[in-house]
Amino acid sequence: MKAVVTVMPKPAILDPAGVATGLAMEHLGLKGVRSVRIGKSIEIEVDGADEKQLNEIAHDLLSNPVVEDYKLTILP
Amino acid sequence: MPTIIRGAVIQFPGSNCDTDCQAALASFPEIEAEIVWHKETSLEGYDLIVLPGGFSYGDYLRCGSIARFSPIMGAVRHAASTGGLVLGLCNGFQILCEAGLLPGTLMRNRGLLFRCEHQHLRVENNQTPFTSNLALGSVVNFPIAHGEGSYFADPKTLAELNANNQIILRYADAAGTVSDSVNPNGSLENIAGICSHGRNVFGLMPHPERACDALLGGTDGRAIFQSVIDTFSEGKRA
């Protein structure tokens, strides 16, 4: 099974790395930068796991539910 | 003979304040300190458990997120739930938050700077086993050294921390005034250290173990460990 877990800071959370990167984009001449937010994309290949197990791993290990949301996508 | 307190300093791969912690603890005649490798599974017989600073597992994924699942953490969790004293310093604080033994989390510093300097802190609660030797409202000076120390918790959790007097230290100036201008990392309400509801688990980003020897620029940190000694010698703990 292949899966991708995308972890992003929750919308209400300040992402200082995203803000700094957005400023760099403006320095490079990109106009109208409204928001930049940085997360993680974690690609997983695993044998014999089910979606429930992967959700538990994504919730308990790959993300911190206090400040992050995750999305699990099972690849065909 | 004074009471001998047995301290365990947990060593994770990537810990780098472990021997500093051991040396600070061992500078007190009342404390014996041992390093305990993270793959151990028992902490029987220890009176004080210290999770030291550093970069456990290279800070991969998130600070403390992998150390939280180390084999020793079952024993740390057991100690915490049965009233044992657990002290998390810097990365140790991050691990305790990731493990759910303390509420909230530590995020990237506001401004992205790694802050490595001496920092004044105001004592907000001295009715704990770790701060009984300090006066309420007094100011201590501990070094800080972290890139991810911005304390965050949701509004409900923050209200509970305040209501239960679980906020132990706040970033302040030398006079004890807490303001945003002396907040080194963007922590909510200048929070530098918090304790558990039961007062027996204490986590802080500053490094009291680096302020235990006048040669290193200050001895304010000794009060934290002296408080632990007082707690035991006054018979408040078996």
PDB file of C-alpha atoms in Angstrom:
ATOM      1  CA  MET A   1       0.000   0.000   0.000  1.00  0.00           C
ATOM      2  CA  LYS A   2       1.164   3.534  -0.765  1.00  0.00           C
ATOM      3  CA  ALA A   3      -0.123   6.557   1.064  1.00  0.00           C
ATOM      4  CA  VAL A   4       0.659  10.237   1.463  1.00  0.00           C
ATOM      5  CA  VAL A   5       0.089  12.137   4.690  1.00  0.00           C
ATOM      6  CA  THR A   6      -0.029  15.918   4.357  1.00  0.00           C
ATOM      7  CA  VAL A   7       0.490  17.805   7.618  1.00  0.00           C
ATOM      8  CA  MET A   8      -0.334  21.516   7.797  1.00  0.00           C
ATOM      9  CA  PRO A   9      -0.431  24.079  10.619  1.00  0.00           C
ATOM     10  CA  LYS A  10      -4.020  24.753  11.687  1.00  0.00           C
ATOM     11  CA  PRO A  11      -5.472  27.877  10.034  1.00  0.00           C
ATOM     12  CA  ALA A  12      -5.454  29.902  13.257  1.00  0.00           C
ATOM     13  CA  ILE A  13      -1.800  29.122  14.026  1.00  0.00           C
ATOM     14  CA  LEU A  14       0.912  31.619  13.134  1.00  0.00           C
ATOM     15  CA  ASP A  15       3.482  30.008  10.847  1.00  0.00           C
ATOM     16  CA  PRO A  16       6.603  32.207  11.157  1.00  0.00           C
ATOM     17  CA  ALA A  17       8.530  30.151   8.592  1.00  0.00           C
ATOM     18  CA  GLY A  18       5.695  30.655   6.101  1.00  0.00           C
ATOM     19  CA  VAL A  19       5.619  34.397   6.789  1.00  0.00           C
ATOM     20  CA  ALA A  20       9.397  34.667   6.267  1.00  0.00           C
ATOM     21  CA  THR A  21       9.192  32.685   3.032  1.00  0.00           C
ATOM     22  CA  GLY A  22       6.370  34.919   1.814  1.00  0.00           C
ATOM     23  CA  LEU A  23       8.541  37.986   2.428  1.00  0.00           C
ATOM     24  CA  ALA A  24      11.323  36.370   0.373  1.00  0.00           C
ATOM     25  CA  MET A  25       8.853  35.822  -2.460  1.00  0.00           C
ATOM     26  CA  GLU A  26       8.041  39.546  -2.383  1.00  0.00           C
ATOM     27  CA  HIS A  27      11.749  40.381  -2.433  1.00  0.00           C
ATOM     28  CA  LEU A  28      11.976  38.286  -5.605  1.00  0.00           C
ATOM     29  CA  GLY A  29       9.310  40.457  -7.194  1.00  0.00           C
ATOM     30  CA  LEU A  30       6.205  38.318  -6.701  1.00  0.00           C
ATOM     31  CA  LYS A  31       3.346  40.743  -6.135  1.00  0.00           C
ATOM     32  CA  GLY A  32       0.239  40.246  -4.055  1.00  0.00           C
ATOM     33  CA  VAL A  33       1.444  37.474  -1.761  1.00  0.00           C
ATOM     34  CA  ARG A  34      -1.483  36.963   0.623  1.00  0.00           C
ATOM     35  CA  SER A  35      -0.440  33.876   2.549  1.00  0.00           C
ATOM     36  CA  VAL A  36       2.313  31.254   2.635  1.00  0.00           C
ATOM     37  CA  ARG A  37       2.011  28.280   4.946  1.00  0.00           C
ATOM     38  CA  ILE A  38       4.549  25.493   5.247  1.00  0.00           C
ATOM     39  CA  GLY A  39       3.682  21.909   6.091  1.00  0.00           C
ATOM     40  CA  LYS A  40       5.023  18.428   5.445  1.00  0.00           C
ATOM     41  CA  SER A  41       4.278  15.720   2.941  1.00  0.00           C
ATOM     42  CA  ILE A  42       5.106  12.210   4.118  1.00  0.00           C
ATOM     43  CA  GLU A  43       5.129   9.367   1.590  1.00  0.00           C
ATOM     44  CA  ILE A  44       4.604   5.892   3.016  1.00  0.00           C
ATOM     45  CA  GLU A  45       4.957   2.437   1.482  1.00  0.00           C
ATOM     46  CA  VAL A  46       3.780  -0.304   3.803  1.00  0.00           C
ATOM     47  CA  ASP A  47       2.685  -3.916   3.586  1.00  0.00           C
ATOM     48  CA  GLY A  48      -0.377  -5.194   5.352  1.00  0.00           C
ATOM     49  CA  ALA A  49      -1.568  -1.962   6.982  1.00  0.00           C
ATOM     50  CA  ASP A  50      -5.130  -0.685   6.873  1.00  0.00           C
ATOM     51  CA  GLU A  51      -6.447   2.859   6.688  1.00  0.00           C
ATOM     52  CA  LYS A  52      -7.406   2.879  10.372  1.00  0.00           C
ATOM     53  CA  GLN A  53      -3.833   2.087  11.436  1.00  0.00           C
ATOM     54  CA  LEU A  54      -2.428   4.769   9.159  1.00  0.00           C
ATOM     55  CA  ASN A  55      -4.889   7.302  10.559  1.00  0.00           C
ATOM     56  CA  GLU A  56      -3.701   6.461  14.066  1.00  0.00           C
ATOM     57  CA  ILE A  57      -0.067   6.882  13.035  1.00  0.00           C
ATOM     58  CA  ALA A  58      -0.840  10.170  11.296  1.00  0.00           C
ATOM     59  CA  HIS A  59      -2.694  11.448  14.358  1.00  0.00           C
ATOM     60  CA  ASP A  60      -0.296  10.225  17.070  1.00  0.00           C
ATOM     61  CA  LEU A  61       3.125  10.504  15.435  1.00  0.00           C
ATOM     62  CA  LEU A  62       3.128  12.388  12.149  1.00  0.00           C
ATOM     63  CA  SER A  63       1.103  15.389  13.343  1.00  0.00           C
ATOM     64  CA  ASN A  64       0.604  17.261  16.594  1.00  0.00           C
ATOM     65  CA  PRO A  65      -3.170  17.742  16.906  1.00  0.00           C
ATOM     66  CA  VAL A  66      -2.653  20.773  19.153  1.00  0.00           C
ATOM     67  CA  VAL A  67      -1.391  22.860  16.245  1.00  0.00           C
ATOM     68  CA  GLU A  68      -1.558  20.740  13.080  1.00  0.00           C
ATOM     69  CA  ASP A  69      -4.150  19.053  10.847  1.00  0.00           C
ATOM     70  CA  TYR A  70      -3.349  16.080   8.653  1.00  0.00           C
ATOM     71  CA  LYS A  71      -4.844  14.561   5.548  1.00  0.00           C
ATOM     72  CA  LEU A  72      -4.308  10.898   4.676  1.00  0.00           C
ATOM     73  CA  THR A  73      -4.512   9.936   1.018  1.00  0.00           C
ATOM     74  CA  ILE A  74      -4.313   6.262   0.046  1.00  0.00           C
ATOM     75  CA  LEU A  75      -2.723   5.999  -3.411  1.00  0.00           C
ATOM     76  CA  PRO A  76      -4.046   3.496  -5.941  1.00  0.00           C
TER      77      PRO A  76
ATOM     78  CA  MET B   1      23.604  11.767  56.913  1.00  0.00           C
ATOM     79  CA  PRO B   2      21.261  13.807  54.753  1.00  0.00           C
ATOM     80  CA  THR B   3      18.520  12.135  52.780  1.00  0.00           C
ATOM     81  CA  ILE B   4      19.941  10.731  49.577  1.00  0.00           C
ATOM     82  CA  ILE B   5      17.816  11.493  46.559  1.00  0.00           C
ATOM     83  CA  ARG B   6      18.309   9.277  43.526  1.00  0.00           C
ATOM     84  CA  GLY B   7      18.080  11.159  40.257  1.00  0.00           C
ATOM     85  CA  ALA B   8      17.812   9.620  36.787  1.00  0.00           C
ATOM     86  CA  VAL B   9      18.802  11.675  33.752  1.00  0.00           C
ATOM     87  CA  ILE B  10      17.264  10.096  30.656  1.00  0.00           C
ATOM     88  CA  GLN B  11      19.617   9.978  27.696  1.00  0.00           C
ATOM     89  CA  PHE B  12      17.949   9.907  24.281  1.00  0.00           C
ATOM     90  CA  PRO B  13      19.931   9.720  21.057  1.00  0.00           C
ATOM     91  CA  GLY B  14      20.620  13.405  20.439  1.00  0.00           C
ATOM     92  CA  SER B  15      20.385  14.545  24.052  1.00  0.00           C
ATOM     93  CA  ASN B  16      23.269  16.925  24.718  1.00  0.00           C
ATOM     94  CA  CYS B  17      22.593  18.366  28.165  1.00  0.00           C
ATOM     95  CA  ASP B  18      22.549  14.968  29.864  1.00  0.00           C
ATOM     96  CA  THR B  19      25.999  15.149  31.446  1.00  0.00           C
ATOM     97  CA  ASP B  20      25.453  18.831  32.346  1.00  0.00           C
ATOM     98  CA  CYS B  21      22.307  17.759  34.207  1.00  0.00           C
ATOM     99  CA  GLN B  22      24.103  14.912  35.910  1.00  0.00           C
ATOM    100  CA  ALA B  23      26.924  17.250  37.002  1.00  0.00           C
ATOM    101  CA  ALA B  24      24.469  19.854  38.280  1.00  0.00           C
ATOM    102  CA  LEU B  25      22.546  17.250  40.282  1.00  0.00           C
ATOM    103  CA  ALA B  26      25.725  15.643  41.605  1.00  0.00           C
ATOM    104  CA  SER B  27      26.984  19.026  42.845  1.00  0.00           C
ATOM    105  CA  PHE B  28      24.483  18.618  45.677  1.00  0.00           C
ATOM    106  CA  PRO B  29      25.666  16.201  48.395  1.00  0.00           C
ATOM    107  CA  GLU B  30      22.059  15.103  48.859  1.00  0.00           C
ATOM    108  CA  ILE B  31      21.652  13.884  45.268  1.00  0.00           C
ATOM    109  CA  GLU B  32      23.061  10.880  43.425  1.00  0.00           C
ATOM    110  CA  ALA B  33      22.588  11.149  39.684  1.00  0.00           C
ATOM    111  CA  GLU B  34      22.784   8.473  37.021  1.00  0.00           C
ATOM    112  CA  ILE B  35      22.361   8.571  33.277  1.00  0.00           C
ATOM    113  CA  VAL B  36      19.656   6.144  32.096  1.00  0.00           C
ATOM    114  CA  TRP B  37      19.592   5.119  28.420  1.00  0.00           C
ATOM    115  CA  HIS B  38      16.252   5.606  26.695  1.00  0.00           C
ATOM    116  CA  LYS B  39      15.936   1.905  25.849  1.00  0.00           C
ATOM    117  CA  GLU B  40      15.609   0.992  29.519  1.00  0.00           C
ATOM    118  CA  THR B  41      12.078   0.252  30.637  1.00  0.00           C
ATOM    119  CA  SER B  42      12.176   0.733  34.422  1.00  0.00           C
ATOM    120  CA  LEU B  43      12.775   3.727  36.673  1.00  0.00           C
ATOM    121  CA  GLU B  44      12.105   1.903  39.936  1.00  0.00           C
ATOM    122  CA  GLY B  45      13.991   3.374  42.866  1.00  0.00           C
ATOM    123  CA  TYR B  46      14.513   6.840  41.402  1.00  0.00           C
ATOM    124  CA  ASP B  47      13.115   9.860  43.226  1.00  0.00           C
ATOM    125  CA  LEU B  48      13.616  12.421  40.479  1.00  0.00           C
ATOM    126  CA  ILE B  49      13.491  11.878  36.722  1.00  0.00           C
ATOM    127  CA  VAL B  50      15.076  14.506  34.477  1.00  0.00           C
ATOM    128  CA  LEU B  51      14.477  14.701  30.731  1.00  0.00           C
ATOM    129  CA  PRO B  52      17.437  16.800  29.585  1.00  0.00           C
ATOM    130  CA  GLY B  53      17.876  19.270  26.767  1.00  0.00           C
ATOM    131  CA  GLY B  54      19.287  18.575  23.344  1.00  0.00           C
ATOM    132  CA  PHE B  55      17.966  17.499  20.000  1.00  0.00           C
ATOM    133  CA  SER B  56      16.528  14.033  20.584  1.00  0.00           C
ATOM    134  CA  TYR B  57      16.294  12.129  17.304  1.00  0.00           C
ATOM    135  CA  GLY B  58      17.692  15.186  15.546  1.00  0.00           C
ATOM    136  CA  ASP B  59      14.421  17.053  16.148  1.00  0.00           C
ATOM    137  CA  TYR B  60      13.142  15.084  13.138  1.00  0.00           C
ATOM    138  CA  LEU B  61       9.423  15.429  12.392  1.00  0.00           C
ATOM    139  CA  ARG B  62       8.852  17.721  15.406  1.00  0.00           C
ATOM    140  CA  CYS B  63      10.922  18.365  18.530  1.00  0.00           C
ATOM    141  CA  GLY B  64      10.316  15.487  20.941  1.00  0.00           C
ATOM    142  CA  SER B  65       7.855  13.689  18.684  1.00  0.00           C
ATOM    143  CA  ILE B  66       9.943  10.523  18.293  1.00  0.00           C
ATOM    144  CA  ALA B  67      11.526  10.489  21.774  1.00  0.00           C
ATOM    145  CA  ARG B  68       8.007  10.453  23.133  1.00  0.00           C
ATOM    146  CA  PHE B  69       7.741   6.826  21.924  1.00  0.00           C
ATOM    147  CA  SER B  70      11.101   5.663  23.359  1.00  0.00           C
ATOM    148  CA  PRO B  71      10.859   2.533  25.560  1.00  0.00           C
ATOM    149  CA  ILE B  72      11.692   4.478  28.756  1.00  0.00           C
ATOM    150  CA  MET B  73       8.652   6.726  28.296  1.00  0.00           C
ATOM    151  CA  GLY B  74       6.345   4.040  29.683  1.00  0.00           C
ATOM    152  CA  ALA B  75       8.249   4.240  32.967  1.00  0.00           C
ATOM    153  CA  VAL B  76       8.257   8.061  32.841  1.00  0.00           C
ATOM    154  CA  ARG B  77       4.500   8.029  32.279  1.00  0.00           C
ATOM    155  CA  HIS B  78       4.049   5.590  35.174  1.00  0.00           C
ATOM    156  CA  ALA B  79       6.139   7.792  37.490  1.00  0.00           C
ATOM    157  CA  ALA B  80       4.221  10.892  36.456  1.00  0.00           C
ATOM    158  CA  SER B  81       0.861   9.228  37.082  1.00  0.00           C
ATOM    159  CA  THR B  82       1.872   7.979  40.524  1.00  0.00           C
ATOM    160  CA  GLY B  83       3.163  11.285  41.870  1.00  0.00           C
ATOM    161  CA  GLY B  84       6.836  10.857  40.995  1.00  0.00           C
ATOM    162  CA  LEU B  85       8.832  14.000  40.264  1.00  0.00           C
ATOM    163  CA  VAL B  86       9.527  14.512  36.559  1.00  0.00           C
ATOM    164  CA  LEU B  87      11.490  17.534  35.322  1.00  0.00           C
ATOM    165  CA  GLY B  88      11.752  18.350  31.607  1.00  0.00           C
ATOM    166  CA  LEU B  89      14.339  20.924  30.547  1.00  0.00           C
ATOM    167  CA  CYS B  90      14.217  22.470  27.063  1.00  0.00           C
ATOM    168  CA  ASN B  91      13.977  19.432  24.744  1.00  0.00           C
ATOM    169  CA  GLY B  92      12.752  17.533  27.809  1.00  0.00           C
ATOM    170  CA  PHE B  93       9.848  20.006  28.081  1.00  0.00           C
ATOM    171  CA  GLN B  94       9.106  19.473  24.386  1.00  0.00           C
ATOM    172  CA  ILE B  95       9.063  15.691  24.934  1.00  0.00           C
ATOM    173  CA  LEU B  96       6.702  15.997  27.923  1.00  0.00           C
ATOM    174  CA  CYS B  97       4.298  18.085  25.824  1.00  0.00           C
ATOM    175  CA  GLU B  98       4.459  15.662  22.895  1.00  0.00           C
ATOM    176  CA  ALA B  99       3.813  12.809  25.336  1.00  0.00           C
ATOM    177  CA  GLY B 100       0.742  14.568  26.698  1.00  0.00           C
ATOM    178  CA  LEU B 101       2.211  14.688  30.213  1.00  0.00           C
ATOM    179  CA  LEU B 102       2.001  18.479  30.021  1.00  0.00           C
ATOM    180  CA  PRO B 103      -0.602  20.400  27.990  1.00  0.00           C
ATOM    181  CA  GLY B 104       0.121  22.509  24.914  1.00  0.00           C
ATOM    182  CA  THR B 105       3.146  22.450  22.659  1.00  0.00           C
ATOM    183  CA  LEU B 106       6.337  24.334  21.788  1.00  0.00           C
ATOM    184  CA  MET B 107       6.455  25.931  18.348  1.00  0.00           C
ATOM    185  CA  ARG B 108       9.055  27.652  16.207  1.00  0.00           C
ATOM    186  CA  ASN B 109      10.246  30.889  17.825  1.00  0.00           C
ATOM    187  CA  ARG B 110       8.566  34.031  16.633  1.00  0.00           C
ATOM    188  CA  GLY B 111      11.108  35.732  14.390  1.00  0.00           C
ATOM    189  CA  LEU B 112      12.748  32.351  13.647  1.00  0.00           C
ATOM    190  CA  LEU B 113      15.838  33.175  15.719  1.00  0.00           C
ATOM    191  CA  PHE B 114      17.580  30.527  17.792  1.00  0.00           C
ATOM    192  CA  ARG B 115      17.727  32.371  21.134  1.00  0.00           C
ATOM    193  CA  CYS B 116      20.863  31.645  23.167  1.00  0.00           C
ATOM    194  CA  GLU B 117      21.262  34.102  26.028  1.00  0.00           C
ATOM    195  CA  HIS B 118      20.641  34.752  29.704  1.00  0.00           C
ATOM    196  CA  GLN B 119      16.990  35.403  30.456  1.00  0.00           C
ATOM    197  CA  HIS B 120      15.158  36.781  33.483  1.00  0.00           C
ATOM    198  CA  LEU B 121      12.139  34.816  34.666  1.00  0.00           C
ATOM    199  CA  ARG B 122       9.465  35.682  37.216  1.00  0.00           C
ATOM    200  CA  VAL B 123       8.384  33.005  39.672  1.00  0.00           C
ATOM    201  CA  GLU B 124       4.596  32.693  39.374  1.00  0.00           C
ATOM    202  CA  ASN B 125       4.019  29.781  41.746  1.00  0.00           C
ATOM    203  CA  ASN B 126       6.314  28.637  44.543  1.00  0.00           C
ATOM    204  CA  GLN B 127       3.923  26.032  45.931  1.00  0.00           C
ATOM    205  CA  THR B 128       5.507  23.216  43.922  1.00  0.00           C
ATOM    206  CA  PRO B 129       8.195  20.617  44.684  1.00  0.00           C
ATOM    207  CA  PHE B 130      10.454  22.405  42.194  1.00  0.00           C
ATOM    208  CA  THR B 131      10.057  26.045  43.294  1.00  0.00           C
ATOM    209  CA  SER B 132       9.440  25.946  47.062  1.00  0.00           C
ATOM    210  CA  ASN B 133      12.907  27.425  47.642  1.00  0.00           C
ATOM    211  CA  LEU B 134      12.041  30.541  45.610  1.00  0.00           C
ATOM    212  CA  ALA B 135      10.016  33.557  46.700  1.00  0.00           C
ATOM    213  CA  LEU B 136       6.751  34.196  44.888  1.00  0.00           C
ATOM    214  CA  GLY B 137       7.232  37.005  42.384  1.00  0.00           C
ATOM    215  CA  SER B 138      11.019  36.867  42.618  1.00  0.00           C
ATOM    216  CA  VAL B 139      13.213  37.003  39.524  1.00  0.00           C
ATOM    217  CA  VAL B 140      15.741  34.351  38.509  1.00  0.00           C
ATOM    218  CA  ASN B 141      18.213  34.358  35.644  1.00  0.00           C
ATOM    219  CA  PHE B 142      18.618  31.154  33.645  1.00  0.00           C
ATOM    220  CA  PRO B 143      20.194  30.652  30.230  1.00  0.00           C
ATOM    221  CA  ILE B 144      17.911  29.852  27.327  1.00  0.00           C
ATOM    222  CA  ALA B 145      19.027  28.073  24.140  1.00  0.00           C
ATOM    223  CA  HIS B 146      16.283  27.045  21.763  1.00  0.00           C
ATOM    224  CA  GLY B 147      14.786  27.559  18.347  1.00  0.00           C
ATOM    225  CA  GLU B 148      11.402  26.020  19.126  1.00  0.00           C
ATOM    226  CA  GLY B 149      10.294  27.371  22.469  1.00  0.00           C
ATOM    227  CA  SER B 150       7.198  29.369  21.659  1.00  0.00           C
ATOM    228  CA  TYR B 151       4.605  27.970  24.037  1.00  0.00           C
ATOM    229  CA  PHE B 152       1.150  27.475  22.553  1.00  0.00           C
ATOM    230  CA  ALA B 153      -2.077  26.061  23.933  1.00  0.00           C
ATOM    231  CA  ASP B 154      -5.699  26.564  22.924  1.00  0.00           C
ATOM    232  CA  PRO B 155      -7.666  29.233  24.867  1.00  0.00           C
ATOM    233  CA  LYS B 156      -9.469  26.666  27.031  1.00  0.00           C
ATOM    234  CA  THR B 157      -6.206  24.974  28.062  1.00  0.00           C
ATOM    235  CA  LEU B 158      -4.590  28.348  28.739  1.00  0.00           C
ATOM    236  CA  ALA B 159      -7.498  29.374  30.970  1.00  0.00           C
ATOM    237  CA  GLU B 160      -7.202  26.111  32.900  1.00  0.00           C
ATOM    238  CA  LEU B 161      -3.435  26.579  33.361  1.00  0.00           C
ATOM    239  CA  ASN B 162      -4.054  30.034  34.824  1.00  0.00           C
ATOM    240  CA  ALA B 163      -6.988  28.932  36.973  1.00  0.00           C
ATOM    241  CA  ASN B 164      -5.019  26.003  38.423  1.00  0.00           C
ATOM    242  CA  ASN B 165      -1.826  28.017  38.987  1.00  0.00           C
ATOM    243  CA  GLN B 166       0.106  25.701  36.671  1.00  0.00           C
ATOM    244  CA  ILE B 167       2.168  28.490  35.099  1.00  0.00           C
ATOM    245  CA  ILE B 168       5.398  28.446  37.089  1.00  0.00           C
ATOM    246  CA  LEU B 169       7.746  30.817  35.249  1.00  0.00           C
ATOM    247  CA  ARG B 170       7.196  33.687  32.819  1.00  0.00           C
ATOM    248  CA  TYR B 171       9.761  35.577  30.762  1.00  0.00           C
ATOM    249  CA  ALA B 172      10.321  38.947  32.436  1.00  0.00           C
ATOM    250  CA  ASP B 173      12.827  41.775  32.777  1.00  0.00           C
ATOM    251  CA  ALA B 174      15.276  42.149  35.683  1.00  0.00           C
ATOM    252  CA  ALA B 175      12.627  43.981  37.710  1.00  0.00           C
ATOM    253  CA  GLY B 176      10.110  41.190  37.195  1.00  0.00           C
ATOM    254  CA  THR B 177       7.901  43.016  34.732  1.00  0.00           C
ATOM    255  CA  VAL B 178       6.329  40.677  32.221  1.00  0.00           C
ATOM    256  CA  SER B 179       5.865  42.285  28.820  1.00  0.00           C
ATOM    257  CA  ASP B 180       5.997  41.364  25.170  1.00  0.00           C
ATOM    258  CA  SER B 181       9.294  43.222  24.721  1.00  0.00           C
ATOM    259  CA  VAL B 182      11.095  40.688  26.937  1.00  0.00           C
ATOM    260  CA  ASN B 183       9.377  37.646  25.411  1.00  0.00           C
ATOM    261  CA  PRO B 184      12.231  35.885  23.569  1.00  0.00           C
ATOM    262  CA  ASN B 185      10.181  33.522  21.449  1.00  0.00           C
ATOM    263  CA  GLY B 186       6.550  34.578  21.212  1.00  0.00           C
ATOM    264  CA  SER B 187       5.276  32.246  23.933  1.00  0.00           C
ATOM    265  CA  LEU B 188       1.649  32.868  24.867  1.00  0.00           C
ATOM    266  CA  GLU B 189       1.468  35.041  28.001  1.00  0.00           C
ATOM    267  CA  ASN B 190       5.295  34.886  28.256  1.00  0.00           C
ATOM    268  CA  ILE B 191       5.061  31.293  29.521  1.00  0.00           C
ATOM    269  CA  ALA B 192       8.507  29.781  30.177  1.00  0.00           C
ATOM    270  CA  GLY B 193       7.518  26.821  32.347  1.00  0.00           C
ATOM    271  CA  ILE B 194       4.397  24.968  33.446  1.00  0.00           C
ATOM    272  CA  CYS B 195       3.563  22.095  35.750  1.00  0.00           C
ATOM    273  CA  SER B 196       0.998  19.326  35.706  1.00  0.00           C
ATOM    274  CA  HIS B 197      -2.263  19.539  37.611  1.00  0.00           C
ATOM    275  CA  GLY B 198      -0.692  17.422  40.357  1.00  0.00           C
ATOM    276  CA  ARG B 199       2.407  19.705  40.506  1.00  0.00           C
ATOM    277  CA  ASN B 200       4.780  16.715  40.127  1.00  0.00           C
ATOM    278  CA  VAL B 201       5.638  17.173  36.422  1.00  0.00           C
ATOM    279  CA  PHE B 202       7.452  20.417  35.570  1.00  0.00           C
ATOM    280  CA  GLY B 203       8.649  21.494  32.138  1.00  0.00           C
ATOM    281  CA  LEU B 204      10.531  24.655  31.208  1.00  0.00           C
ATOM    282  CA  MET B 205      12.467  25.917  28.216  1.00  0.00           C
ATOM    283  CA  PRO B 206      15.229  27.674  30.243  1.00  0.00           C
ATOM    284  CA  HIS B 207      18.186  25.711  31.587  1.00  0.00           C
ATOM    285  CA  PRO B 208      18.508  25.825  35.404  1.00  0.00           C
ATOM    286  CA  GLU B 209      21.216  23.144  35.194  1.00  0.00           C
ATOM    287  CA  ARG B 210      23.409  25.660  33.343  1.00  0.00           C
ATOM    288  CA  ALA B 211      23.025  28.121  36.228  1.00  0.00           C
ATOM    289  CA  CYS B 212      24.401  25.939  39.023  1.00  0.00           C
ATOM    290  CA  ASP B 213      28.025  27.058  39.114  1.00  0.00           C
ATOM    291  CA  ALA B 214      29.355  30.599  39.617  1.00  0.00           C
ATOM    292  CA  LEU B 215      32.092  29.827  37.084  1.00  0.00           C
ATOM    293  CA  LEU B 216      29.371  29.528  34.444  1.00  0.00           C
ATOM    294  CA  GLY B 217      27.889  32.923  35.193  1.00  0.00           C
ATOM    295  CA  GLY B 218      25.234  32.275  37.794  1.00  0.00           C
ATOM    296  CA  THR B 219      23.801  29.996  40.443  1.00  0.00           C
ATOM    297  CA  ASP B 220      20.100  30.840  40.336  1.00  0.00           C
ATOM    298  CA  GLY B 221      19.331  27.372  38.982  1.00  0.00           C
ATOM    299  CA  ARG B 222      20.377  25.732  42.225  1.00  0.00           C
ATOM    300  CA  ALA B 223      17.109  26.839  43.814  1.00  0.00           C
ATOM    301  CA  ILE B 224      15.176  24.434  41.571  1.00  0.00           C
ATOM    302  CA  PHE B 225      17.170  21.418  42.732  1.00  0.00           C
ATOM    303  CA  GLN B 226      17.323  22.694  46.336  1.00  0.00           C
ATOM    304  CA  SER B 227      13.522  22.819  46.264  1.00  0.00           C
ATOM    305  CA  VAL B 228      13.456  19.142  45.299  1.00  0.00           C
ATOM    306  CA  ILE B 229      15.854  18.341  48.151  1.00  0.00           C
ATOM    307  CA  ASP B 230      13.716  20.340  50.601  1.00  0.00           C
ATOM    308  CA  THR B 231      10.618  18.510  49.396  1.00  0.00           C
ATOM    309  CA  PHE B 232      12.170  15.187  50.319  1.00  0.00           C
ATOM    310  CA  SER B 233      13.954  16.232  53.502  1.00  0.00           C
ATOM    311  CA  GLU B 234      10.802  17.849  54.875  1.00  0.00           C
ATOM    312  CA  GLY B 235       9.157  14.468  54.513  1.00  0.00           C
ATOM    313  CA  LYS B 236       6.630  15.630  51.971  1.00  0.00           C
ATOM    314  CA  ARG B 237       7.655  12.651  49.902  1.00  0.00           C
ATOM    315  CA  ALA B 238       8.728   9.196  50.961  1.00  0.00           C
TER     316      ALA B 238
END
